Short mmCIF file of C-alpha atoms and ligand atoms in Angstrom, two decimals:
data_model
loop_
_atom_site.label_atom_id
_atom_site.label_comp_id
_atom_site.label_asym_id
_atom_site.label_seq_id
_atom_site.Cartn_x
_atom_site.Cartn_y
_atom_site.Cartn_z
CA MET T 1 -22.31 18.82 1.75
CA ASN T 2 -21.49 15.46 3.37
CA VAL T 3 -18.00 14.12 1.89
CA PRO T 4 -17.22 10.53 1.59
CA PHE T 5 -13.82 8.84 2.90
CA ALA T 6 -14.06 7.12 -0.84
CA ASP T 7 -16.17 6.96 -3.72
CA LEU T 8 -16.00 3.69 -5.68
CA TYR T 9 -19.14 3.86 -7.45
CA LYS T 10 -18.61 7.44 -8.78
CA GLN T 11 -15.19 5.93 -10.49
CA TYR T 12 -17.30 2.87 -11.93
CA LEU T 13 -19.60 5.54 -13.40
CA THR T 14 -16.82 7.57 -15.04
CA LEU T 15 -16.02 4.43 -17.07
CA LYS T 16 -19.25 2.37 -17.25
CA PRO T 17 -19.79 1.70 -20.63
CA GLU T 18 -15.91 0.20 -20.95
CA LEU T 19 -16.18 -1.70 -17.75
CA ASP T 20 -19.82 -3.16 -18.23
CA ALA T 21 -18.46 -4.41 -21.81
CA ALA T 22 -15.27 -5.93 -20.19
CA ILE T 23 -17.07 -7.93 -17.65
CA ALA T 24 -19.76 -9.03 -20.31
CA SER T 25 -16.77 -10.31 -22.55
CA VAL T 26 -15.36 -12.40 -19.67
CA ILE T 27 -18.56 -14.03 -18.94
CA GLU T 28 -19.39 -14.20 -22.86
CA THR T 29 -16.03 -16.47 -23.05
CA SER T 30 -15.90 -17.88 -19.87
CA ALA T 31 -12.46 -16.59 -19.41
CA PHE T 32 -12.87 -16.77 -15.57
CA ILE T 33 -9.37 -18.22 -14.57
CA ARG T 34 -6.52 -16.79 -16.01
CA GLY T 35 -7.05 -16.56 -19.91
CA PRO T 36 -6.41 -13.69 -22.31
CA HIS T 37 -7.29 -10.80 -20.11
CA VAL T 38 -5.12 -11.95 -17.22
CA GLU T 39 -2.14 -12.17 -19.91
CA ALA T 40 -3.28 -9.05 -21.31
CA PHE T 41 -2.98 -7.22 -17.71
CA GLU T 42 0.50 -8.99 -16.89
CA THR T 43 2.20 -7.41 -19.68
CA ALA T 44 0.68 -3.97 -19.58
CA PHE T 45 1.43 -3.71 -15.77
CA ALA T 46 4.93 -4.84 -16.10
CA ALA T 47 5.55 -2.42 -19.04
CA GLU T 48 3.64 0.51 -16.96
CA ILE T 49 6.04 0.19 -14.12
CA GLY T 50 8.93 -0.97 -16.17
CA THR T 51 9.86 -4.58 -15.20
CA ALA T 52 10.55 -7.73 -17.19
CA HIS T 53 7.81 -9.74 -15.46
CA CYS T 54 4.41 -9.57 -13.71
CA ILE T 55 3.20 -12.43 -11.86
CA SER T 56 -0.41 -11.84 -11.08
CA CYS T 57 -2.15 -13.65 -8.14
CA ALA T 58 -5.18 -13.33 -5.81
CA ASN T 59 -4.21 -10.49 -3.69
CA GLY T 60 -1.51 -8.20 -2.57
CA THR T 61 -0.83 -10.42 0.70
CA ASP T 62 -0.14 -13.81 -1.26
CA ALA T 63 2.16 -11.45 -3.44
CA LEU T 64 4.43 -10.97 -0.50
CA TYR T 65 4.02 -14.63 0.58
CA MET T 66 4.72 -15.84 -2.57
CA ALA T 67 7.82 -13.32 -3.39
CA MET T 68 9.28 -14.63 -0.11
CA VAL T 69 8.90 -18.17 -0.89
CA GLY T 70 10.45 -17.31 -4.50
CA LEU T 71 13.17 -15.84 -2.46
CA GLY T 72 13.66 -18.99 -0.51
CA VAL T 73 13.10 -17.52 2.98
CA LYS T 74 13.10 -20.47 5.66
CA PRO T 75 12.64 -20.99 9.29
CA GLY T 76 15.39 -19.03 11.24
CA ASP T 77 15.21 -16.14 8.83
CA GLU T 78 14.77 -13.02 9.86
CA VAL T 79 12.83 -10.22 7.78
CA ILE T 80 12.57 -6.49 8.88
CA VAL T 81 9.35 -4.62 8.21
CA PRO T 82 8.42 -1.10 9.30
CA ALA T 83 6.47 -0.88 12.65
CA MET T 84 3.48 1.02 10.57
CA SER T 85 1.80 -0.69 7.82
CA TRP T 86 -1.03 -3.00 7.07
CA ILE T 87 -0.68 -6.51 8.95
CA SER T 88 -0.05 -8.20 5.40
CA THR T 89 3.29 -6.98 5.38
CA SER T 90 3.96 -8.78 8.80
CA GLU T 91 1.94 -11.69 8.86
CA THR T 92 3.41 -13.11 5.27
CA VAL T 93 6.69 -13.03 7.03
CA THR T 94 5.50 -15.62 9.97
CA GLN T 95 3.29 -17.40 7.02
CA ALA T 96 6.72 -17.83 5.11
CA GLY T 97 8.27 -19.53 7.99
CA ALA T 98 10.55 -16.80 9.02
CA THR T 99 10.84 -14.22 12.15
CA VAL T 100 9.50 -10.74 11.80
CA VAL T 101 11.46 -7.86 13.04
CA PHE T 102 10.32 -4.65 13.26
CA CYS T 103 11.75 -1.34 12.49
CA ASP T 104 10.95 2.41 13.22
CA ILE T 105 9.53 4.67 10.48
CA ASP T 106 10.78 8.13 9.67
CA PRO T 107 9.34 11.22 11.10
CA ALA T 108 8.64 13.00 7.91
CA SER T 109 7.62 10.13 5.34
CA TYR T 110 6.70 7.55 7.81
CA THR T 111 8.32 4.97 5.79
CA LEU T 112 11.07 2.59 7.11
CA ASP T 113 13.94 4.42 8.57
CA PRO T 114 16.97 3.56 7.04
CA GLY T 115 19.01 5.17 9.77
CA ARG T 116 17.60 2.35 12.28
CA LEU T 117 18.44 -0.69 10.10
CA SER T 118 21.89 -1.02 11.55
CA GLU T 119 20.17 -1.35 14.82
CA VAL T 120 17.90 -4.44 14.01
CA ILE T 121 20.19 -6.24 11.28
CA THR T 122 21.54 -9.36 12.88
CA GLU T 123 23.30 -12.51 11.07
CA ARG T 124 20.18 -14.18 10.65
CA THR T 125 18.80 -11.25 8.67
CA VAL T 126 17.90 -12.23 5.05
CA GLY T 127 15.62 -9.51 3.64
CA ILE T 128 14.05 -6.10 4.30
CA ILE T 129 10.44 -5.27 2.95
CA PRO T 130 10.11 -1.45 3.04
CA VAL T 131 6.42 -0.04 2.65
CA HIS T 132 5.71 2.89 0.32
CA LEU T 133 2.99 3.81 2.97
CA TYR T 134 0.29 5.77 1.82
CA GLY T 135 1.58 6.42 -1.44
CA HIS T 136 4.97 8.16 -0.11
CA PRO T 137 7.85 6.21 -1.64
CA ALA T 138 10.63 4.68 0.92
CA ASP T 139 13.98 6.03 0.92
CA MET T 140 14.94 3.18 -1.24
CA PRO T 141 18.47 4.51 -2.41
CA ALA T 142 19.59 4.07 1.42
CA ILE T 143 17.49 1.17 2.02
CA MET T 144 19.05 -0.76 -1.10
CA GLN T 145 22.86 0.47 0.21
CA ALA T 146 22.22 -0.92 3.52
CA ALA T 147 20.75 -4.12 1.88
CA ALA T 148 23.84 -4.53 -0.17
CA ARG T 149 26.18 -3.97 2.62
CA HIS T 150 24.81 -6.87 4.36
CA GLY T 151 24.03 -9.19 1.65
CA LEU T 152 20.30 -8.85 1.86
CA TRP T 153 17.41 -9.16 -0.65
CA VAL T 154 14.57 -6.09 -0.72
CA ILE T 155 10.88 -6.68 -1.53
CA GLU T 156 9.09 -3.31 -2.10
CA ASP T 157 5.70 -3.57 -0.71
CA CYS T 158 3.76 -1.45 -3.37
CA ALA T 159 0.34 -1.97 -2.38
CA GLN T 160 -0.41 1.96 -1.75
CA ALA T 161 2.10 3.29 -4.21
CA HIS T 162 1.06 2.53 -7.96
CA LEU T 163 3.27 4.81 -10.23
CA ALA T 164 4.93 6.86 -7.20
CA GLU T 165 8.69 7.59 -8.00
CA ILE T 166 11.98 8.60 -6.37
CA ASP T 167 13.98 10.95 -8.69
CA GLY T 168 11.90 9.87 -11.73
CA ARG T 169 11.83 6.09 -11.00
CA LYS T 170 9.04 4.24 -10.20
CA VAL T 171 8.73 2.36 -6.90
CA GLY T 172 8.82 -1.64 -7.77
CA THR T 173 11.89 -1.40 -9.69
CA PHE T 174 14.46 -1.05 -7.01
CA GLY T 175 14.11 -4.44 -5.32
CA ALA T 176 14.76 -7.91 -6.15
CA ALA T 177 10.83 -8.00 -6.10
CA ALA T 178 7.69 -5.66 -5.57
CA THR T 179 4.46 -6.51 -4.51
CA PHE T 180 0.86 -4.60 -5.53
CA SER T 181 -2.59 -4.74 -4.36
CA PHE T 182 -5.57 -3.93 -6.48
CA TYR T 183 -7.99 -4.42 -3.56
CA PRO T 184 -10.97 -2.07 -4.59
CA GLY T 185 -10.12 0.76 -2.49
CA LYS T 186 -6.32 0.86 -3.83
CA ASN T 187 -5.08 3.58 -6.32
CA LEU T 188 -5.72 1.06 -9.02
CA GLY T 189 -8.50 -1.26 -7.88
CA ALA T 190 -10.29 -4.16 -9.12
CA MET T 191 -13.78 -5.11 -7.99
CA GLY T 192 -12.53 -7.64 -5.53
CA ASP T 193 -9.40 -9.10 -4.71
CA ALA T 194 -6.44 -9.11 -6.83
CA GLY T 195 -2.85 -8.57 -6.77
CA ALA T 196 0.80 -9.16 -8.44
CA VAL T 197 4.56 -9.55 -7.66
CA LEU T 198 6.60 -7.92 -10.09
CA CYS T 199 10.59 -8.71 -10.78
CA ASN T 200 13.36 -8.65 -13.47
CA ASP T 201 14.73 -12.25 -12.88
CA ALA T 202 13.10 -14.73 -14.99
CA ASN T 203 14.01 -17.60 -12.66
CA LEU T 204 12.76 -15.71 -9.71
CA ALA T 205 9.63 -15.00 -11.63
CA ARG T 206 9.16 -18.84 -12.59
CA ARG T 207 9.38 -20.06 -9.28
CA ILE T 208 6.85 -17.56 -7.94
CA ALA T 209 4.34 -18.41 -10.84
CA MET T 210 5.01 -21.80 -10.11
CA PHE T 211 4.40 -21.79 -6.48
CA ALA T 212 1.43 -19.35 -7.26
CA ARG T 213 -0.11 -22.11 -9.38
CA HIS T 214 -0.50 -25.65 -7.54
CA GLY T 215 3.64 -26.05 -8.20
CA GLY T 216 3.22 -26.39 -11.68
CA LEU T 217 3.32 -24.20 -14.71
CA ARG T 218 1.54 -27.19 -17.10
CA LYS T 219 -1.69 -28.64 -15.86
CA GLY T 220 -0.90 -31.82 -14.05
CA ASP T 221 2.68 -31.18 -14.00
CA HIS T 222 3.56 -30.27 -10.24
CA GLU T 223 7.11 -29.65 -9.88
CA ILE T 224 6.76 -28.70 -6.13
CA GLU T 225 3.64 -28.32 -3.73
CA GLY T 226 2.32 -24.90 -4.34
CA ILE T 227 -0.84 -22.79 -3.51
CA ASN T 228 -3.73 -21.84 -5.37
CA SER T 229 -3.49 -17.81 -6.16
CA ARG T 230 -4.59 -16.43 -9.39
CA MET T 231 -6.25 -13.36 -10.42
CA ASP T 232 -9.47 -14.10 -12.29
CA GLY T 233 -10.33 -13.11 -15.76
CA LEU T 234 -13.17 -10.44 -14.21
CA GLN T 235 -10.69 -8.58 -12.23
CA ALA T 236 -8.36 -8.53 -14.94
CA ALA T 237 -10.47 -7.29 -17.72
CA ILE T 238 -11.40 -4.48 -15.25
CA LEU T 239 -7.83 -3.48 -14.32
CA ASN T 240 -7.30 -3.56 -18.14
CA VAL T 241 -10.03 -1.17 -18.42
CA LYS T 242 -8.91 1.21 -15.31
CA LEU T 243 -5.16 0.78 -16.01
CA PRO T 244 -4.74 3.88 -18.65
CA HIS T 245 -6.60 5.98 -16.44
CA LEU T 246 -4.17 5.46 -13.53
CA GLY T 247 -1.73 8.35 -14.39
CA ALA T 248 -4.56 10.90 -14.51
CA TRP T 249 -6.15 9.62 -11.25
CA SER T 250 -2.56 9.92 -9.74
CA ALA T 251 -2.04 13.56 -10.97
CA ARG T 252 -5.63 14.40 -9.46
CA ARG T 253 -4.74 13.11 -6.19
CA GLN T 254 -1.52 14.82 -6.31
CA ASP T 255 -3.45 18.17 -7.17
CA LEU T 256 -5.97 17.52 -3.96
CA ALA T 257 -2.77 16.85 -1.56
CA ALA T 258 -1.39 20.29 -2.87
CA ALA T 259 -4.95 21.83 -2.37
CA TYR T 260 -4.94 20.42 1.32
CA GLN T 261 -1.02 21.92 1.79
CA GLU T 262 -2.52 25.06 0.78
CA GLY T 263 -5.62 25.40 2.92
CA LEU T 264 -4.63 23.60 5.89
CA ALA T 265 -1.28 25.01 6.36
CA GLN T 266 -1.95 27.63 9.17
CA VAL T 267 -4.35 25.14 11.02
CA ASP T 268 -3.08 24.83 14.81
CA ARG T 269 -2.21 21.72 16.44
CA ILE T 270 -2.21 19.84 12.83
CA THR T 271 0.83 18.41 11.16
CA LEU T 272 0.47 18.14 7.38
CA PRO T 273 2.09 14.95 5.29
CA ARG T 274 4.43 16.13 2.75
CA ALA T 275 6.46 14.40 0.25
CA THR T 276 10.13 14.60 0.58
CA THR T 277 12.54 15.94 -1.74
CA GLY T 278 12.84 14.30 -5.49
CA VAL T 279 9.90 12.23 -4.36
CA SER T 280 6.65 11.93 -6.16
CA ALA T 281 4.09 10.68 -3.96
CA VAL T 282 0.51 9.47 -5.09
CA TRP T 283 -1.27 10.08 -1.84
CA HIS T 284 -3.14 6.80 -1.52
CA LEU T 285 -4.07 8.17 1.86
CA TYR T 286 -3.70 11.87 3.41
CA VAL T 287 -2.81 11.21 6.67
CA LEU T 288 -2.50 14.42 8.94
CA ARG T 289 -1.71 14.48 12.76
CA SER T 290 -2.84 15.96 15.41
CA PRO T 291 -2.50 15.65 19.49
CA ALA T 292 -6.27 16.36 19.39
CA ARG T 293 -7.04 13.57 16.74
CA THR T 294 -9.88 12.32 18.52
CA GLU T 295 -11.65 15.46 18.69
CA LEU T 296 -10.91 16.38 15.23
CA GLU T 297 -12.20 13.01 14.17
CA ALA T 298 -15.88 13.69 15.93
CA HIS T 299 -15.67 17.42 14.82
CA LEU T 300 -15.31 15.90 10.73
CA LYS T 301 -17.99 13.06 11.71
CA SER T 302 -20.39 15.74 12.99
CA HIS T 303 -20.04 17.37 9.72
CA GLY T 304 -20.72 14.61 7.75
CA ILE T 305 -16.95 14.15 6.54
CA GLY T 306 -15.68 10.63 6.46
CA THR T 307 -12.10 9.90 7.89
CA ALA T 308 -10.29 6.61 8.65
CA ARG T 309 -7.27 5.73 11.12
CA ASN T 310 -4.54 4.13 9.14
CA TYR T 311 -3.54 2.61 11.18
CA PRO T 312 -5.17 2.41 14.91
CA ARG T 313 -2.15 0.30 16.15
CA ALA T 314 1.50 0.22 15.03
CA LEU T 315 1.97 -3.61 14.04
CA PRO T 316 4.43 -4.34 17.10
CA PHE T 317 1.55 -3.48 19.60
CA LEU T 318 -1.08 -5.47 17.81
CA PRO T 319 -2.56 -8.58 20.21
CA CYS T 320 -0.91 -11.07 17.82
CA TYR T 321 2.53 -9.67 18.65
CA ALA T 322 1.98 -9.17 22.51
CA ARG T 323 4.66 -11.92 22.93
CA LEU T 324 7.21 -9.66 21.53
CA GLN T 325 6.47 -7.32 24.54
CA HIS T 326 7.51 -3.88 22.44
CA ARG T 327 7.21 -1.29 24.53
CA PRO T 328 5.93 2.31 22.70
CA GLU T 329 9.81 3.67 23.39
CA ASP T 330 10.97 1.05 20.94
CA PHE T 331 9.01 2.17 18.08
CA PRO T 332 8.13 6.05 19.20
CA ILE T 333 7.77 7.52 15.44
CA ALA T 334 5.11 4.60 14.69
CA TYR T 335 3.64 4.64 18.03
CA THR T 336 3.04 8.45 17.86
CA LEU T 337 1.68 8.09 14.18
CA ALA T 338 -1.13 5.68 15.42
CA GLU T 339 -2.10 7.66 18.16
CA GLU T 340 -2.18 10.99 16.23
CA GLY T 341 -2.89 10.04 12.71
CA LEU T 342 -6.23 10.62 10.85
CA SER T 343 -7.03 10.19 7.09
CA ILE T 344 -9.43 12.44 5.45
CA PRO T 345 -11.01 11.92 2.06
CA ILE T 346 -8.62 11.92 -0.97
CA PHE T 347 -9.69 10.17 -4.05
CA ALA T 348 -9.62 11.00 -7.78
CA GLU T 349 -13.19 11.73 -8.51
CA MET T 350 -13.31 13.97 -5.35
CA THR T 351 -14.58 17.75 -6.46
CA ASN T 352 -12.77 20.86 -5.66
CA GLU T 353 -16.12 21.68 -3.82
CA GLN T 354 -15.70 18.55 -1.73
CA LEU T 355 -12.26 19.51 -0.93
CA GLN T 356 -13.03 23.01 0.27
CA ARG T 357 -15.71 21.77 2.16
CA VAL T 358 -13.20 19.66 4.05
CA VAL T 359 -10.80 22.29 4.42
CA ASP T 360 -13.70 24.47 5.83
CA VAL T 361 -14.66 22.33 8.26
CA ILE T 362 -11.05 21.49 9.38
CA ARG T 363 -10.42 25.27 9.76
CA GLY T 364 -13.39 25.60 11.79
CA PHE T 365 -11.95 23.08 14.64
CA ASN T 366 -10.83 24.84 17.76
CA PRO T 367 -9.68 21.91 19.90
CA SER T 368 -10.12 23.65 23.14
CA GLU T 369 -14.04 24.35 22.37
CA ASN T 370 -14.47 20.96 20.78
CA GLY T 371 -12.60 18.98 23.29
C1 PLP J 1 0.82 -1.92 2.85
C2 PLP J 1 -0.18 -2.99 2.21
N1 PLP J 1 0.52 -4.30 2.02
C3 PLP J 1 -0.11 -5.14 1.78
C4 PLP J 1 -1.61 -5.17 1.66
C5 PLP J 1 -2.45 -6.37 1.34
O1 PLP J 1 -3.04 -6.29 0.00
P1 PLP J 1 -4.54 -7.25 -0.32
O2 PLP J 1 -5.52 -6.40 0.53
O3 PLP J 1 -4.93 -7.24 -1.75
O4 PLP J 1 -4.08 -8.64 0.42
C6 PLP J 1 -2.01 -4.23 1.85
C7 PLP J 1 -3.78 -3.55 1.11
O5 PLP J 1 -4.46 -4.19 1.82
C8 PLP J 1 -1.24 -2.87 2.00
O6 PLP J 1 -2.11 -1.60 2.63
#
């Protein structure tokens, strides 16, 4: 039995009549850009996460950029991001005109290590962007405390963590702003690109919305120069159908992670990811570590099981940051994760049989034989 890394078509089939009707209604009403579906989604998503405002936009990368512009980031400012994330988290700092500063991650949660913040905060630091990586919340209480001590803003990058919680409080409600991606493979995915910024401050929300819409909230009335970053009606209509199912999908991911935990606990030379105490992770990705990663990856591939590397290089070691001349020992945890991490299939529609197949194949892995 082959097990794909993800199966977006299967999710479509579970909601086909509703999705087809939603798409048809957008076409029939020509509600392509903004319109009632977008407004309904903004209201519903803000309510789901628990913030006052949701500004939808074209993708999660723009959401980060727009949030930083809204917070007034300017050249000379420094913004701290974790050394392991998707490139959007760091590239948008540069795009907003500021200087990106990397901080290593915590070995248990793989998210920004608040204990290391004091090493990277300078008098030019203006903000921190923790990432709830793989669906595991960053240590927001500690990060917010450090930010308050130094007068810094915090933007939570929630692209991988819709509905994740810390002590019953949803991620996205801790910082000055939170950004989400609805890229098709995300826990809540559109059928194209889509994203959003969430916040509680009405003035910040207004600035961000204005910037996203060519600098004006009324047609022809451009108060500032902005960009064009809007969620389209088709994506919003699709997300409106999917949003009510997100809780059940997250619970299914949690069940699958628990089953992996049980099935793989005794396997030699494999370290499993764990949710830290008090945290409800939503398992966007299930990333295990092994010093024999390359052999394990080949073993899974030869048995028809999809895997991925998230991510093959930690951010400071990407060619685009070669100018910073970082060495592995500057970010040892992120560096090792990139060397050893392997994502195995986890998606809400995954069956128990598929999960058992992945467990059996990994249990049959013998690094010395395979390596
Ligand atoms: C951590 C993280 N931040 C930001 C993004 C950017 O989202 P998008 O692909 O919608 O631009 C992604 C997803 O790709 C992500 O995983």
